[in-house]
């Protein structure tokens, strides 16, 4: 069963923990460390996702992609954005050729 609200709920939890106690929340600890720490985590998880894909272990690919998505949601929240903002952009692009979409960005 597909849970269409999962990203929304996860984004809300992350946003709610933004001002939390860094000693009690991993998300709050990332926010307390600042954007550079969040960016470092996104880059680290992206690299681990690439390495997992190169290795071909499907479970590892899924786990690393989940980590990448999670940390990307933290980055969005840092900037006051939510999963819905990205989903809206994906909906906008739906049915548009990737080549045409890139051209539209000029």
Short mmCIF file of N, CA, C and O in Angstrom, two decimals:
data_model
loop_
_atom_site.label_atom_id
_atom_site.label_comp_id
_atom_site.label_asym_id
_atom_site.label_seq_id
_atom_site.Cartn_x
_atom_site.Cartn_y
_atom_site.Cartn_z
N UNK A 1 0.84 -1.18 0.00
CA UNK A 1 0.00 0.00 0.00
C UNK A 1 0.88 1.25 0.00
O UNK A 1 1.82 1.37 0.78
N UNK A 2 0.57 2.18 -0.87
CA UNK A 2 1.32 3.42 -0.98
C UNK A 2 0.78 4.41 0.05
O UNK A 2 -0.43 4.61 0.16
N UNK A 3 1.69 5.01 0.80
CA UNK A 3 1.32 6.01 1.81
C UNK A 3 1.66 7.38 1.25
O UNK A 3 2.79 7.85 1.37
N UNK A 4 0.68 8.01 0.62
CA UNK A 4 0.91 9.29 -0.03
C UNK A 4 1.19 10.43 0.94
O UNK A 4 1.68 11.48 0.54
N UNK A 5 0.89 10.24 2.19
CA UNK A 5 1.08 11.31 3.18
C UNK A 5 2.37 11.18 3.97
O UNK A 5 2.65 12.01 4.82
N UNK A 6 3.14 10.15 3.69
CA UNK A 6 4.36 9.91 4.46
C UNK A 6 5.32 11.10 4.39
O UNK A 6 5.82 11.55 5.42
N UNK A 7 5.59 11.61 3.20
CA UNK A 7 6.52 12.74 3.09
C UNK A 7 6.00 13.95 3.83
O UNK A 7 6.77 14.67 4.48
N UNK A 8 4.70 14.19 3.75
CA UNK A 8 4.09 15.32 4.47
C UNK A 8 4.30 15.16 5.99
O UNK A 8 4.73 16.10 6.66
N UNK A 9 3.99 13.97 6.50
CA UNK A 9 4.15 13.73 7.95
C UNK A 9 5.61 13.85 8.37
O UNK A 9 5.91 14.46 9.40
N UNK A 10 6.50 13.28 7.59
CA UNK A 10 7.91 13.34 7.93
C UNK A 10 8.41 14.79 7.88
O UNK A 10 9.15 15.23 8.77
N UNK A 11 7.98 15.54 6.89
CA UNK A 11 8.36 16.95 6.81
C UNK A 11 7.87 17.73 8.01
O UNK A 11 8.58 18.59 8.54
N UNK A 12 6.66 17.42 8.47
CA UNK A 12 6.11 18.10 9.65
C UNK A 12 6.91 17.76 10.90
O UNK A 12 7.21 18.64 11.71
N UNK A 13 7.24 16.49 11.07
CA UNK A 13 8.04 16.08 12.24
C UNK A 13 9.39 16.80 12.23
O UNK A 13 9.83 17.32 13.26
N UNK A 14 10.02 16.85 11.07
CA UNK A 14 11.31 17.53 10.97
C UNK A 14 11.16 19.02 11.32
O UNK A 14 11.95 19.56 12.10
N UNK A 15 10.15 19.67 10.76
CA UNK A 15 9.92 21.08 11.05
C UNK A 15 9.63 21.30 12.53
O UNK A 15 10.12 22.27 13.13
N UNK A 16 8.88 20.40 13.15
CA UNK A 16 8.56 20.51 14.57
C UNK A 16 9.79 20.35 15.45
O UNK A 16 9.87 20.93 16.54
N UNK A 17 10.75 19.58 14.99
CA UNK A 17 11.96 19.34 15.80
C UNK A 17 13.05 20.38 15.56
O UNK A 17 14.08 20.35 16.23
N UNK A 18 12.80 21.27 14.64
CA UNK A 18 13.78 22.30 14.27
C UNK A 18 14.29 23.07 15.48
O UNK A 18 15.47 23.34 15.59
N UNK A 19 13.40 23.39 16.40
CA UNK A 19 13.77 24.15 17.60
C UNK A 19 13.89 23.26 18.83
O UNK A 19 13.92 23.76 19.95
N UNK A 20 13.95 21.96 18.63
CA UNK A 20 14.00 21.03 19.76
C UNK A 20 15.34 21.01 20.47
O UNK A 20 16.28 21.74 20.13
N UNK A 21 15.40 20.15 21.45
CA UNK A 21 16.61 19.98 22.26
C UNK A 21 17.62 19.13 21.49
O UNK A 21 17.36 17.96 21.20
N UNK A 22 18.77 19.72 21.14
CA UNK A 22 19.78 18.98 20.37
C UNK A 22 20.28 17.71 21.05
O UNK A 22 20.74 16.79 20.37
N UNK A 23 20.17 17.65 22.37
CA UNK A 23 20.63 16.45 23.06
C UNK A 23 19.59 15.33 23.02
O UNK A 23 19.90 14.18 23.31
N UNK A 24 18.36 15.68 22.63
CA UNK A 24 17.28 14.70 22.61
C UNK A 24 16.80 14.36 21.20
O UNK A 24 16.00 13.45 21.03
N UNK A 25 17.28 15.10 20.19
CA UNK A 25 16.78 14.90 18.84
C UNK A 25 17.93 15.03 17.84
O UNK A 25 18.64 16.04 17.82
N UNK A 26 18.07 14.01 17.00
CA UNK A 26 19.08 14.06 15.93
C UNK A 26 18.82 15.24 15.00
O UNK A 26 19.74 15.97 14.64
N UNK A 27 17.56 15.44 14.63
CA UNK A 27 17.21 16.55 13.74
C UNK A 27 17.56 17.88 14.39
O UNK A 27 18.19 18.75 13.77
N UNK A 28 17.19 18.06 15.64
CA UNK A 28 17.51 19.30 16.36
C UNK A 28 19.03 19.51 16.42
O UNK A 28 19.51 20.64 16.32
N UNK A 29 19.78 18.42 16.59
CA UNK A 29 21.24 18.55 16.65
C UNK A 29 21.80 19.02 15.31
O UNK A 29 22.74 19.82 15.29
N UNK A 30 21.22 18.56 14.20
CA UNK A 30 21.67 19.05 12.89
C UNK A 30 21.36 20.54 12.73
O UNK A 30 22.21 21.31 12.28
N UNK A 31 20.14 20.94 13.12
CA UNK A 31 19.79 22.35 13.03
C UNK A 31 20.70 23.20 13.91
O UNK A 31 21.09 24.30 13.52
N UNK A 32 21.03 22.71 15.09
CA UNK A 32 21.90 23.46 16.01
C UNK A 32 23.29 23.65 15.42
O UNK A 32 23.94 24.67 15.67
N UNK A 33 23.75 22.67 14.64
CA UNK A 33 25.08 22.76 14.03
C UNK A 33 25.10 23.69 12.83
O UNK A 33 26.16 24.13 12.40
N UNK A 34 23.93 23.94 12.23
CA UNK A 34 23.85 24.89 11.12
C UNK A 34 23.83 24.24 9.75
O UNK A 34 23.96 23.03 9.59
N UNK A 35 23.66 25.12 8.77
CA UNK A 35 23.50 24.66 7.40
C UNK A 35 24.69 23.84 6.89
O UNK A 35 24.50 22.85 6.18
N UNK A 36 25.90 24.23 7.23
CA UNK A 36 27.06 23.50 6.72
C UNK A 36 27.03 22.03 7.15
O UNK A 36 27.38 21.15 6.38
N UNK A 37 26.60 21.77 8.39
CA UNK A 37 26.50 20.38 8.86
C UNK A 37 25.43 19.63 8.09
O UNK A 37 25.61 18.45 7.75
N UNK A 38 24.32 20.31 7.80
CA UNK A 38 23.25 19.67 7.03
C UNK A 38 23.72 19.39 5.61
O UNK A 38 23.50 18.29 5.08
N UNK A 39 24.38 20.35 4.99
CA UNK A 39 24.91 20.15 3.64
C UNK A 39 25.91 19.01 3.60
O UNK A 39 25.91 18.21 2.65
N UNK A 40 26.74 18.92 4.61
CA UNK A 40 27.72 17.83 4.69
C UNK A 40 27.01 16.48 4.74
O UNK A 40 27.42 15.53 4.08
N UNK A 41 25.92 16.39 5.52
CA UNK A 41 25.17 15.14 5.61
C UNK A 41 24.51 14.79 4.28
O UNK A 41 24.53 13.63 3.86
N UNK A 42 23.95 15.78 3.59
CA UNK A 42 23.33 15.52 2.29
C UNK A 42 24.39 15.00 1.31
O UNK A 42 24.16 14.01 0.60
N UNK A 43 25.54 15.65 1.29
CA UNK A 43 26.62 15.21 0.38
C UNK A 43 27.10 13.81 0.74
O UNK A 43 27.33 12.97 -0.14
N UNK A 44 27.25 13.55 2.02
CA UNK A 44 27.69 12.23 2.48
C UNK A 44 26.69 11.15 2.07
O UNK A 44 27.08 10.10 1.55
N UNK A 45 25.41 11.42 2.28
CA UNK A 45 24.38 10.44 1.94
C UNK A 45 24.27 10.26 0.43
O UNK A 45 24.02 9.15 -0.05
N UNK A 46 24.48 11.33 -0.34
CA UNK A 46 24.46 11.21 -1.80
C UNK A 46 25.60 10.30 -2.26
O UNK A 46 25.40 9.42 -3.11
N UNK A 47 26.78 10.51 -1.69
CA UNK A 47 27.93 9.67 -2.05
C UNK A 47 27.69 8.21 -1.66
O UNK A 47 28.00 7.30 -2.44
N UNK A 48 27.11 7.99 -0.48
CA UNK A 48 26.82 6.62 -0.05
C UNK A 48 25.77 5.96 -0.93
O UNK A 48 25.84 4.75 -1.20
N UNK A 49 24.82 6.75 -1.43
CA UNK A 49 23.81 6.22 -2.34
C UNK A 49 24.45 5.80 -3.65
O UNK A 49 24.16 4.73 -4.19
N UNK A 50 25.35 6.62 -4.16
CA UNK A 50 26.07 6.28 -5.39
C UNK A 50 26.88 5.01 -5.21
O UNK A 50 26.85 4.10 -6.06
N UNK A 51 27.59 4.91 -4.09
CA UNK A 51 28.40 3.71 -3.84
C UNK A 51 27.52 2.47 -3.69
O UNK A 51 27.88 1.39 -4.18
N UNK A 52 26.37 2.62 -3.05
CA UNK A 52 25.45 1.49 -2.92
C UNK A 52 24.96 1.05 -4.30
O UNK A 52 24.89 -0.15 -4.58
N UNK A 53 24.64 2.00 -5.14
CA UNK A 53 24.20 1.67 -6.50
C UNK A 53 25.30 0.96 -7.28
O UNK A 53 25.04 -0.01 -7.99
N UNK A 54 26.51 1.45 -7.14
CA UNK A 54 27.64 0.80 -7.81
C UNK A 54 27.81 -0.64 -7.32
O UNK A 54 28.15 -1.52 -8.10
N UNK A 55 27.55 -0.85 -6.02
CA UNK A 55 27.69 -2.19 -5.45
C UNK A 55 26.55 -3.13 -5.85
O UNK A 55 26.71 -4.35 -5.81
N UNK A 56 25.40 -2.55 -6.21
CA UNK A 56 24.30 -3.35 -6.71
C UNK A 56 23.43 -4.05 -5.67
O UNK A 56 22.51 -4.77 -6.04
N UNK A 57 23.71 -3.84 -4.38
CA UNK A 57 22.90 -4.47 -3.34
C UNK A 57 21.61 -3.66 -3.18
O UNK A 57 21.62 -2.54 -2.69
N UNK A 58 20.49 -4.23 -3.61
CA UNK A 58 19.23 -3.49 -3.66
C UNK A 58 18.79 -2.97 -2.29
O UNK A 58 18.33 -1.84 -2.17
N UNK A 59 18.94 -3.77 -1.25
CA UNK A 59 18.56 -3.33 0.08
C UNK A 59 19.42 -2.14 0.51
O UNK A 59 18.91 -1.16 1.07
N UNK A 60 20.70 -2.20 0.24
CA UNK A 60 21.60 -1.09 0.59
C UNK A 60 21.25 0.16 -0.21
O UNK A 60 21.28 1.28 0.33
N UNK A 61 20.89 -0.01 -1.48
CA UNK A 61 20.48 1.14 -2.30
C UNK A 61 19.25 1.80 -1.68
O UNK A 61 19.20 3.03 -1.54
N UNK A 62 18.27 1.00 -1.29
CA UNK A 62 17.05 1.54 -0.69
C UNK A 62 17.37 2.26 0.62
O UNK A 62 16.89 3.38 0.86
N UNK A 63 18.18 1.65 1.45
CA UNK A 63 18.51 2.26 2.75
C UNK A 63 19.26 3.57 2.58
O UNK A 63 18.98 4.56 3.27
N UNK A 64 20.22 3.59 1.68
CA UNK A 64 21.00 4.82 1.48
C UNK A 64 20.15 5.90 0.82
O UNK A 64 20.28 7.09 1.15
N UNK A 65 19.25 5.51 -0.07
CA UNK A 65 18.35 6.49 -0.68
C UNK A 65 17.41 7.07 0.38
O UNK A 65 17.13 8.28 0.39
N UNK A 66 16.94 6.24 1.29
CA UNK A 66 16.10 6.73 2.39
C UNK A 66 16.87 7.76 3.22
O UNK A 66 16.32 8.81 3.60
N UNK A 67 18.14 7.47 3.51
CA UNK A 67 18.97 8.44 4.26
C UNK A 67 19.11 9.75 3.48
O UNK A 67 19.03 10.84 4.06
N UNK A 68 19.33 9.64 2.17
CA UNK A 68 19.48 10.83 1.34
C UNK A 68 18.19 11.64 1.32
O UNK A 68 18.22 12.87 1.48
N UNK A 69 17.06 10.97 1.14
CA UNK A 69 15.78 11.69 1.14
C UNK A 69 15.55 12.36 2.48
O UNK A 69 15.12 13.51 2.53
N UNK A 70 15.81 11.65 3.56
CA UNK A 70 15.60 12.21 4.90
C UNK A 70 16.42 13.48 5.09
O UNK A 70 15.90 14.52 5.52
N UNK A 71 17.70 13.41 4.78
CA UNK A 71 18.57 14.57 4.98
C UNK A 71 18.22 15.70 4.01
O UNK A 71 18.40 16.87 4.33
N UNK A 72 17.70 15.36 2.85
CA UNK A 72 17.21 16.39 1.92
C UNK A 72 15.99 17.09 2.52
O UNK A 72 15.84 18.32 2.37
N UNK A 73 15.14 16.35 3.21
CA UNK A 73 14.00 16.96 3.89
C UNK A 73 14.46 17.90 5.01
O UNK A 73 13.87 18.96 5.23
N UNK A 74 15.52 17.52 5.71
CA UNK A 74 16.09 18.40 6.74
C UNK A 74 16.59 19.69 6.09
O UNK A 74 16.34 20.79 6.59
N UNK A 75 17.26 19.56 4.96
CA UNK A 75 17.75 20.74 4.24
C UNK A 75 16.60 21.64 3.80
O UNK A 75 16.67 22.87 3.93
N UNK A 76 15.54 21.04 3.29
CA UNK A 76 14.36 21.83 2.91
C UNK A 76 13.83 22.60 4.12
O UNK A 76 13.54 23.80 4.02
N UNK A 77 13.69 21.92 5.24
CA UNK A 77 13.17 22.55 6.45
C UNK A 77 14.08 23.70 6.91
O UNK A 77 13.59 24.73 7.40
N UNK A 78 15.37 23.53 6.77
CA UNK A 78 16.31 24.60 7.12
C UNK A 78 15.95 25.89 6.38
O UNK A 78 16.06 26.99 6.91
N UNK A 79 15.51 25.72 5.14
CA UNK A 79 15.17 26.87 4.30
C UNK A 79 13.69 27.23 4.34
O UNK A 79 13.22 28.03 3.52
N UNK A 80 12.96 26.64 5.29
CA UNK A 80 11.55 26.95 5.43
C UNK A 80 10.68 26.33 4.35
O UNK A 80 9.58 26.81 4.09
N UNK A 81 11.19 25.30 3.72
CA UNK A 81 10.46 24.60 2.66
C UNK A 81 9.94 23.27 3.18
O UNK A 81 10.41 22.77 4.20
N UNK A 82 9.00 22.70 2.45
CA UNK A 82 8.39 21.44 2.85
C UNK A 82 8.39 20.48 1.66
O UNK A 82 8.59 20.91 0.52
N UNK A 83 8.15 19.20 1.92
CA UNK A 83 8.09 18.23 0.81
C UNK A 83 7.09 18.66 -0.27
O UNK A 83 7.31 18.42 -1.45
N UNK A 84 6.02 19.32 0.14
CA UNK A 84 5.00 19.75 -0.82
C UNK A 84 5.58 20.70 -1.87
O UNK A 84 5.12 20.72 -3.02
N UNK A 85 6.57 21.48 -1.49
CA UNK A 85 7.20 22.39 -2.45
C UNK A 85 7.89 21.61 -3.57
O UNK A 85 7.79 21.98 -4.75
N UNK A 86 8.57 20.55 -3.22
CA UNK A 86 9.25 19.72 -4.22
C UNK A 86 8.22 18.92 -5.02
O UNK A 86 8.33 18.81 -6.25
N UNK A 87 7.21 18.41 -4.33
CA UNK A 87 6.17 17.65 -5.04
C UNK A 87 5.44 18.55 -6.05
O UNK A 87 5.12 18.10 -7.15
N UNK A 88 5.21 19.80 -5.70
CA UNK A 88 4.58 20.74 -6.63
C UNK A 88 5.45 20.94 -7.86
O UNK A 88 4.94 21.00 -9.00
N UNK A 89 6.75 21.04 -7.66
CA UNK A 89 7.66 21.19 -8.80
C UNK A 89 7.67 19.93 -9.66
O UNK A 89 7.68 20.02 -10.90
N UNK A 90 7.64 18.77 -9.04
CA UNK A 90 7.59 17.53 -9.81
C UNK A 90 6.29 17.43 -10.60
O UNK A 90 6.29 16.99 -11.76
N UNK A 91 5.18 17.84 -9.97
CA UNK A 91 3.90 17.85 -10.69
C UNK A 91 3.98 18.80 -11.88
O UNK A 91 3.47 18.50 -12.96
N UNK A 92 4.61 19.96 -11.70
CA UNK A 92 4.75 20.92 -12.79
C UNK A 92 5.51 20.30 -13.96
O UNK A 92 5.18 20.53 -15.12
N UNK A 93 6.51 19.50 -13.65
CA UNK A 93 7.36 18.90 -14.68
C UNK A 93 6.75 17.65 -15.31
O UNK A 93 7.22 17.21 -16.36
N UNK A 94 5.76 17.09 -14.66
CA UNK A 94 5.17 15.83 -15.14
C UNK A 94 4.68 16.00 -16.58
O UNK A 94 3.96 16.94 -16.91
N UNK A 95 5.09 15.09 -17.43
CA UNK A 95 4.67 15.12 -18.82
C UNK A 95 5.51 16.02 -19.71
O UNK A 95 5.26 16.12 -20.90
N UNK A 96 6.51 16.66 -19.13
CA UNK A 96 7.41 17.51 -19.91
C UNK A 96 8.71 16.75 -20.12
O UNK A 96 9.28 16.21 -19.17
N UNK A 97 9.19 16.74 -21.32
CA UNK A 97 10.46 16.09 -21.62
C UNK A 97 11.57 16.72 -20.79
O UNK A 97 11.58 17.94 -20.57
N UNK A 98 12.49 15.91 -20.30
CA UNK A 98 13.62 16.43 -19.54
C UNK A 98 14.43 17.43 -20.33
O UNK A 98 14.92 18.43 -19.79
N UNK A 99 14.55 17.20 -21.61
CA UNK A 99 15.30 18.12 -22.47
C UNK A 99 14.58 19.46 -22.53
O UNK A 99 15.19 20.52 -22.39
N UNK A 100 13.25 19.42 -22.72
CA UNK A 100 12.48 20.66 -22.79
C UNK A 100 12.49 21.39 -21.44
O UNK A 100 12.58 22.61 -21.39
N UNK A 101 12.38 20.64 -20.34
CA UNK A 101 12.38 21.27 -19.03
C UNK A 101 13.68 21.99 -18.77
O UNK A 101 13.69 23.12 -18.28
N UNK A 102 14.80 21.39 -19.13
CA UNK A 102 16.11 22.04 -18.93
C UNK A 102 16.21 23.31 -19.78
O UNK A 102 16.73 24.32 -19.32
N UNK A 103 15.71 23.25 -21.00
CA UNK A 103 15.73 24.44 -21.87
C UNK A 103 14.93 25.58 -21.25
O UNK A 103 15.31 26.74 -21.37
N UNK A 104 13.83 25.25 -20.58
CA UNK A 104 12.96 26.28 -20.00
C UNK A 104 13.63 27.03 -18.86
O UNK A 104 13.22 28.13 -18.51
N UNK A 105 14.66 26.42 -18.27
CA UNK A 105 15.37 27.08 -17.16
C UNK A 105 16.39 28.08 -17.68
O UNK A 105 16.99 28.80 -16.91
N UNK A 106 16.60 28.08 -18.99
CA UNK A 106 17.46 29.06 -19.65
C UNK A 106 18.88 28.89 -19.36
O UNK A 106 19.75 29.57 -19.36
#
